Amino acid sequence: MISLTVNGAKHEVDVEENMPLLWVLRDVLNLTGTKYGCGVAVCGACTVLIEGAAVRSCSLPAGLVSGKSITTIEGLSAGGALHKVQQAWIDAQAPQCGYCQSGQIMAAVALLSDKPKPTDDEIDSVMTNICRCGSYAQVRAAIHAAAGT
Amino acid sequence: MVTRRMFIVSGIVASGGLAIGYALMPYTTLGRARKIAGKPDASMLTTWVRIGTDNSVTVIVPHSEMGQGVHTSLPMMLAEELDADWSLVRMEQAPADMAFANVGLARGFLRGDKSIPGVLSGPADFTFRKIAELMNLQLTGGSTSVRFTGVDGMRRTGAAARAMLIKAAAQKWSVPELEIVARQSKLTHASGKSATYGEMATAAAELDVPSNVQLKRKSDYTIVGRPIKRFDIPSKVDGSARFGVDLRLPNMSFAVVAASPVFGGKLKSVDEAPAKSMRGVRQIVKLPDAVAVVADNTWRANQALMALRPEWDEGPNAATSSASIFAAMDAALDAGKFKSDFSIGNVDAALKDARKVIGHAYRVPYLAHATMETMNCTAHFDNGKLTIWGGFQDGLGARAKAAKFAGIPIDDVTLNHTAMGGGFGRRGSTLNYLQHAIGVARQVQGPVQLVFTREEDMTQDYYRHGSVSRMNAALDDKGKVTAWLHQFTEKFDPPEATMVNYDFANQASRYVKGLNPIPWGPWRSVDHTQMGFFIESFVDELAHEARQDPFEFRRAHLSAAPRHKAVLELAASMAGWDKRPAAGQARGIALREAFGTIVAQVAEVALTKDGRVRVLNIWSAVDPGEVVNPATFTAQIQGGAVYGLTAALYGEITIAKGRVMQRNFTEYDMVRMGDVPRHEVRFIESGAPTGGAGEPGTAPIAAAVGNAIFALTGQRIRELPFKNFDLKTGTRIAAL
Ligand code: FES
Ligand code: FES
């Protein structure tokens, strides 16, 4: 049994210690907003926040985050109000197919909590998520809008 | 009752071809559509729109949303002609049923429109399908949605619905139709009488569709041409959008599959023991060409699959490699047994007589689609009936294939569309994931979701083909091209991708076929991806040989193509072509027409310290005839350029021992934020027939970047991807 705190709710899950958090979220807790893209920490589709820091959950054994605070895309809009990053994403019409966007948004939330006014270079170095649809220009614009830069 | 008349009205039946299409339909289109999409309190006015008594307008869209915004732009076109209040407009995706076939596309085909998309050209049944099959189309690809469904279907449907509402009001109020104003989902008359569309909808449904409808003038548009916000976006920022892989059903199992790593191979044997006892494993399923593990979650299924050591009968491709494929292509070009693609004038004579002949060979590798959501499909057999869930660019086609794979009548197959995490041609007619899901599901109790790992997705794709191109051209003393001879390997789709829009006096295009042993599939912009690179790089070489500026050289050869010329000129002026680039930077230009849309791109590049190309700016001038939604169209051009830039910089699938060598993004790298140039897009709305949005931005980018590299370093790189070359010296640094 592993005890996980996801979006403020506590869950006891009967899974292997080495089962990646991504699959616990998706297949055990049915929180499917967090996506699988590569499984080897290179695409960012599975990004979640662990204690506020962006982490690629496909390569993170669930056993390691027992007791830590985990936030997924579903938990971002607390009490129904959209997070300012989500709102900026809508205003910029950033998603195309949308598949990469949960990960992009979680990475951007972490970036902005770290660096509230990021430069383009800082965005480039932190936002390494892959978007196959090529929504990068809109994602960049949304980050700047959310930051007021 | 309204049956086929809608199509007659909209002129779709003008040619005999579609009359046949109707004869082939076993039921009346509207009746069927009404049954499927009709709601008890709503009147189905036409196939594609439903107006509720609550005044809601629901537009039923026969295409799939892949992020190109079609679920919004098609309703925009309909709502415009309907004069609907946009805030009342909703969208529903049509089920995969004949009643929602892409009649517009079939019509485009029958009247000889050349830009029939690549998704039509499946690997097995490529070229011209029978009309009966065409009538089954519900596909999204080849940039067809707005071009065919929108123009032929949505607009006329909206206008017809509006006319019927007006007529109903006129009858009820006993006033002439001409005196009624329809605006913002409301009908009004000077007498003070008024009604919402919803209040008049039931009465209108009793009327026949008018035999002729008047479409609005562009100057009267209030919806089309505006950057309307997409319907699907809110669900894509909070995790609530359900992609195929997000489907969760009671009693569902999860399956992961490994197909023969060698194309065409078969499963010889597999010892199930190592996987059988692993936690969560429910079943091991053998298929003719694959083995799958079914478990209680995806990860456990994959852990167990990795424990298996299947033995394969590798078949005839066991020794195939990129080197052997390219050698065969070169040999075939040497042998010179060409099929004629097109010919204008007498190119052989012109080349023989020419004072100056230039010739070079180009080449591009195989490419994978690598959609972000890997291929997946959920299937459930229950009492001989099959239900499918997944992302499909051609729902009807997929349903028909599912029936074939399952060996049951099509009426026993239900197909449910989900959101798609990227298509780019991969989710059209190339359906190994559907086939495997059905193969597994028929051996499993309850629904099963089959998911490709990224490794499976990358090694079991249907690839953009590698090919070799040899080009020869002659120049006269004034720098005019007097002969253009293009000889290349493999030709798929669309047929006109090999054409040049320049007024070269003598032209011929020839190819050899049958050299591709690897599964083929349409890849964003299909043959334009390579033709854009071959043709527009070589045109640049000719400009250089003629000692002319590459922009002026192109411009001088566009005497018969005013739209192309205008687009080229706009791109040059956006880029400030007449001003010198900053030190250490250079620009390249390229021009392409793809799927009815003309795009000119200027790329501005620099070299990084380690000698790699860095694209700093792109300027795109685009003439798609008209722009329905400028925000989504811009995003499509930008996204298309990123897709093409990934191929130009990094994209390369190689084959060794019949297998794909690249298994994940670690080996098949992608353009990311840090690689993405600033990209300005501007439109020319020439009023020409509407062109596509999703693919044209991909076609010219590799050439624009290659031409800029030449301008910067003097090195002409005639092969993609650029990462394989030292750009300062032009030498290949990666092994072949
Ligand atoms: S799925 Fe985790 S980084 Fe790609
Ligand atoms: S929006 Fe499709 S992959 Fe990013």
mmCIF file with all atom_site columns, C-alpha atoms in Angstrom, chain B residues 79-174:
data_model
loop_
_atom_site.group_PDB
_atom_site.id
_atom_site.type_symbol
_atom_site.label_atom_id
_atom_site.label_alt_id
_atom_site.label_comp_id
_atom_site.label_asym_id
_atom_site.label_entity_id
_atom_site.label_seq_id
_atom_site.pdbx_PDB_ins_code
_atom_site.Cartn_x
_atom_site.Cartn_y
_atom_site.Cartn_z
_atom_site.occupancy
_atom_site.B_iso_or_equiv
_atom_site.pdbx_formal_charge
_atom_site.auth_seq_id
_atom_site.auth_comp_id
_atom_site.auth_asym_id
_atom_site.auth_atom_id
_atom_site.pdbx_PDB_model_num
ATOM 1  C CA . ALA B 1 79  ? -23.825 30.083 -38.645 1.00 0.00 ? 79  ALA B CA 1
ATOM 2  C CA . GLU B 1 80  ? -22.746 32.897 -40.930 1.00 0.00 ? 80  GLU B CA 1
ATOM 3  C CA . GLU B 1 81  ? -25.235 31.937 -43.607 1.00 0.00 ? 81  GLU B CA 1
ATOM 4  C CA . LEU B 1 82  ? -27.883 31.133 -41.047 1.00 0.00 ? 82  LEU B CA 1
ATOM 5  C CA . ASP B 1 83  ? -27.407 34.517 -39.400 1.00 0.00 ? 83  ASP B CA 1
ATOM 6  C CA . ALA B 1 84  ? -27.287 32.756 -36.080 1.00 0.00 ? 84  ALA B CA 1
ATOM 7  C CA . ASP B 1 85  ? -26.409 34.265 -32.748 1.00 0.00 ? 85  ASP B CA 1
ATOM 8  C CA . TRP B 1 86  ? -22.935 32.773 -32.274 1.00 0.00 ? 86  TRP B CA 1
ATOM 9  C CA . SER B 1 87  ? -23.390 32.477 -28.527 1.00 0.00 ? 87  SER B CA 1
ATOM 10 C CA . LEU B 1 88  ? -26.193 29.956 -29.173 1.00 0.00 ? 88  LEU B CA 1
ATOM 11 C CA . VAL B 1 89  ? -24.149 27.790 -31.528 1.00 0.00 ? 89  VAL B CA 1
ATOM 12 C CA . ARG B 1 90  ? -22.895 24.399 -30.407 1.00 0.00 ? 90  ARG B CA 1
ATOM 13 C CA . MET B 1 91  ? -21.054 21.646 -32.186 1.00 0.00 ? 91  MET B CA 1
ATOM 14 C CA . GLU B 1 92  ? -21.540 17.901 -32.233 1.00 0.00 ? 92  GLU B CA 1
ATOM 15 C CA . GLN B 1 93  ? -19.381 15.464 -34.082 1.00 0.00 ? 93  GLN B CA 1
ATOM 16 C CA . ALA B 1 94  ? -21.403 13.243 -36.374 1.00 0.00 ? 94  ALA B CA 1
ATOM 17 C CA . PRO B 1 95  ? -21.305 9.540  -35.708 1.00 0.00 ? 95  PRO B CA 1
ATOM 18 C CA . ALA B 1 96  ? -19.509 7.343  -38.202 1.00 0.00 ? 96  ALA B CA 1
ATOM 19 C CA . ASP B 1 97  ? -22.514 6.761  -40.366 1.00 0.00 ? 97  ASP B CA 1
ATOM 20 C CA . MET B 1 98  ? -23.258 6.947  -44.049 1.00 0.00 ? 98  MET B CA 1
ATOM 21 C CA . ALA B 1 99  ? -25.712 9.769  -43.539 1.00 0.00 ? 99  ALA B CA 1
ATOM 22 C CA . PHE B 1 100 ? -22.798 12.023 -42.729 1.00 0.00 ? 100 PHE B CA 1
ATOM 23 C CA . ALA B 1 101 ? -20.508 10.989 -45.527 1.00 0.00 ? 101 ALA B CA 1
ATOM 24 C CA . ASN B 1 102 ? -18.312 13.691 -46.892 1.00 0.00 ? 102 ASN B CA 1
ATOM 25 C CA . VAL B 1 103 ? -20.412 14.317 -49.952 1.00 0.00 ? 103 VAL B CA 1
ATOM 26 C CA . GLY B 1 104 ? -18.556 17.519 -50.629 1.00 0.00 ? 104 GLY B CA 1
ATOM 27 C CA . LEU B 1 105 ? -15.311 15.661 -50.949 1.00 0.00 ? 105 LEU B CA 1
ATOM 28 C CA . ALA B 1 106 ? -16.804 13.086 -53.256 1.00 0.00 ? 106 ALA B CA 1
ATOM 29 C CA . ARG B 1 107 ? -18.102 15.887 -55.371 1.00 0.00 ? 107 ARG B CA 1
ATOM 30 C CA . GLY B 1 108 ? -14.698 17.501 -55.520 1.00 0.00 ? 108 GLY B CA 1
ATOM 31 C CA . PHE B 1 109 ? -13.362 14.202 -56.683 1.00 0.00 ? 109 PHE B CA 1
ATOM 32 C CA . LEU B 1 110 ? -16.020 13.661 -59.305 1.00 0.00 ? 110 LEU B CA 1
ATOM 33 C CA . ARG B 1 111 ? -15.582 17.047 -60.821 1.00 0.00 ? 111 ARG B CA 1
ATOM 34 C CA . GLY B 1 112 ? -11.886 16.392 -61.182 1.00 0.00 ? 112 GLY B CA 1
ATOM 35 C CA . ASP B 1 113 ? -10.481 18.474 -58.371 1.00 0.00 ? 113 ASP B CA 1
ATOM 36 C CA . LYS B 1 114 ? -6.865  17.504 -58.284 1.00 0.00 ? 114 LYS B CA 1
ATOM 37 C CA . SER B 1 115 ? -6.154  17.976 -54.631 1.00 0.00 ? 115 SER B CA 1
ATOM 38 C CA . ILE B 1 116 ? -7.687  14.825 -53.320 1.00 0.00 ? 116 ILE B CA 1
ATOM 39 C CA . PRO B 1 117 ? -5.871  14.173 -50.110 1.00 0.00 ? 117 PRO B CA 1
ATOM 40 C CA . GLY B 1 118 ? -3.313  11.654 -49.136 1.00 0.00 ? 118 GLY B CA 1
ATOM 41 C CA . VAL B 1 119 ? -5.453  9.925  -46.590 1.00 0.00 ? 119 VAL B CA 1
ATOM 42 C CA . LEU B 1 120 ? -7.393  8.562  -49.510 1.00 0.00 ? 120 LEU B CA 1
ATOM 43 C CA . SER B 1 121 ? -4.349  6.880  -50.782 1.00 0.00 ? 121 SER B CA 1
ATOM 44 C CA . GLY B 1 122 ? -4.000  4.039  -48.353 1.00 0.00 ? 122 GLY B CA 1
ATOM 45 C CA . PRO B 1 123 ? -1.042  1.767  -48.909 1.00 0.00 ? 123 PRO B CA 1
ATOM 46 C CA . ALA B 1 124 ? -3.075  -1.146 -50.198 1.00 0.00 ? 124 ALA B CA 1
ATOM 47 C CA . ASP B 1 125 ? -5.992  0.370  -52.011 1.00 0.00 ? 125 ASP B CA 1
ATOM 48 C CA . PHE B 1 126 ? -4.334  3.505  -53.268 1.00 0.00 ? 126 PHE B CA 1
ATOM 49 C CA . THR B 1 127 ? -5.261  5.526  -56.331 1.00 0.00 ? 127 THR B CA 1
ATOM 50 C CA . PHE B 1 128 ? -8.828  5.811  -57.320 1.00 0.00 ? 128 PHE B CA 1
ATOM 51 C CA . ARG B 1 129 ? -11.295 4.054  -55.185 1.00 0.00 ? 129 ARG B CA 1
ATOM 52 C CA . LYS B 1 130 ? -14.657 3.198  -56.566 1.00 0.00 ? 130 LYS B CA 1
ATOM 53 C CA . ILE B 1 131 ? -17.322 5.811  -56.265 1.00 0.00 ? 131 ILE B CA 1
ATOM 54 C CA . ALA B 1 132 ? -19.168 3.537  -53.904 1.00 0.00 ? 132 ALA B CA 1
ATOM 55 C CA . GLU B 1 133 ? -16.238 3.740  -51.561 1.00 0.00 ? 133 GLU B CA 1
ATOM 56 C CA . LEU B 1 134 ? -15.935 7.437  -52.061 1.00 0.00 ? 134 LEU B CA 1
ATOM 57 C CA . MET B 1 135 ? -19.426 7.825  -50.804 1.00 0.00 ? 135 MET B CA 1
ATOM 58 C CA . ASN B 1 136 ? -18.180 6.302  -47.589 1.00 0.00 ? 136 ASN B CA 1
ATOM 59 C CA . LEU B 1 137 ? -15.856 9.169  -46.909 1.00 0.00 ? 137 LEU B CA 1
ATOM 60 C CA . GLN B 1 138 ? -15.921 10.968 -43.665 1.00 0.00 ? 138 GLN B CA 1
ATOM 61 C CA . LEU B 1 139 ? -12.308 11.762 -43.575 1.00 0.00 ? 139 LEU B CA 1
ATOM 62 C CA . THR B 1 140 ? -10.327 14.587 -42.138 1.00 0.00 ? 140 THR B CA 1
ATOM 63 C CA . GLY B 1 141 ? -7.127  15.092 -44.010 1.00 0.00 ? 141 GLY B CA 1
ATOM 64 C CA . GLY B 1 142 ? -5.756  16.635 -47.133 1.00 0.00 ? 142 GLY B CA 1
ATOM 65 C CA . SER B 1 143 ? -7.063  19.849 -45.674 1.00 0.00 ? 143 SER B CA 1
ATOM 66 C CA . THR B 1 144 ? -10.510 18.934 -46.964 1.00 0.00 ? 144 THR B CA 1
ATOM 67 C CA . SER B 1 145 ? -12.806 19.956 -44.159 1.00 0.00 ? 145 SER B CA 1
ATOM 68 C CA . VAL B 1 146 ? -13.295 23.629 -44.805 1.00 0.00 ? 146 VAL B CA 1
ATOM 69 C CA . ARG B 1 147 ? -12.624 23.320 -48.494 1.00 0.00 ? 147 ARG B CA 1
ATOM 70 C CA . PHE B 1 148 ? -15.278 20.765 -49.278 1.00 0.00 ? 148 PHE B CA 1
ATOM 71 C CA . THR B 1 149 ? -17.603 20.243 -46.362 1.00 0.00 ? 149 THR B CA 1
ATOM 72 C CA . GLY B 1 150 ? -17.528 23.887 -45.438 1.00 0.00 ? 150 GLY B CA 1
ATOM 73 C CA . VAL B 1 151 ? -17.970 25.391 -48.830 1.00 0.00 ? 151 VAL B CA 1
ATOM 74 C CA . ASP B 1 152 ? -20.335 22.843 -50.292 1.00 0.00 ? 152 ASP B CA 1
ATOM 75 C CA . GLY B 1 153 ? -22.169 21.689 -47.220 1.00 0.00 ? 153 GLY B CA 1
ATOM 76 C CA . MET B 1 154 ? -22.116 24.087 -44.333 1.00 0.00 ? 154 MET B CA 1
ATOM 77 C CA . ARG B 1 155 ? -22.701 27.302 -46.231 1.00 0.00 ? 155 ARG B CA 1
ATOM 78 C CA . ARG B 1 156 ? -25.577 26.073 -48.328 1.00 0.00 ? 156 ARG B CA 1
ATOM 79 C CA . THR B 1 157 ? -27.098 24.242 -45.409 1.00 0.00 ? 157 THR B CA 1
ATOM 80 C CA . GLY B 1 158 ? -27.035 27.389 -43.300 1.00 0.00 ? 158 GLY B CA 1
ATOM 81 C CA . ALA B 1 159 ? -28.530 29.472 -46.062 1.00 0.00 ? 159 ALA B CA 1
ATOM 82 C CA . ALA B 1 160 ? -31.235 26.901 -46.764 1.00 0.00 ? 160 ALA B CA 1
ATOM 83 C CA . ALA B 1 161 ? -32.154 26.665 -43.111 1.00 0.00 ? 161 ALA B CA 1
ATOM 84 C CA . ARG B 1 162 ? -32.431 30.429 -42.928 1.00 0.00 ? 162 ARG B CA 1
ATOM 85 C CA . ALA B 1 163 ? -34.664 30.520 -45.979 1.00 0.00 ? 163 ALA B CA 1
ATOM 86 C CA . MET B 1 164 ? -36.921 27.870 -44.491 1.00 0.00 ? 164 MET B CA 1
ATOM 87 C CA . LEU B 1 165 ? -37.225 29.739 -41.209 1.00 0.00 ? 165 LEU B CA 1
ATOM 88 C CA . ILE B 1 166 ? -38.153 32.883 -43.092 1.00 0.00 ? 166 ILE B CA 1
ATOM 89 C CA . LYS B 1 167 ? -40.686 31.023 -45.157 1.00 0.00 ? 167 LYS B CA 1
ATOM 90 C CA . ALA B 1 168 ? -42.255 29.512 -42.076 1.00 0.00 ? 168 ALA B CA 1
ATOM 91 C CA . ALA B 1 169 ? -42.538 32.928 -40.461 1.00 0.00 ? 169 ALA B CA 1
ATOM 92 C CA . ALA B 1 170 ? -43.983 34.436 -43.627 1.00 0.00 ? 170 ALA B CA 1
ATOM 93 C CA . GLN B 1 171 ? -46.686 31.779 -43.737 1.00 0.00 ? 171 GLN B CA 1
ATOM 94 C CA . LYS B 1 172 ? -47.525 32.159 -40.086 1.00 0.00 ? 172 LYS B CA 1
ATOM 95 C CA . TRP B 1 173 ? -47.662 35.938 -40.167 1.00 0.00 ? 173 TRP B CA 1
ATOM 96 C CA . SER B 1 174 ? -49.128 36.164 -43.692 1.00 0.00 ? 174 SER B CA 1
#
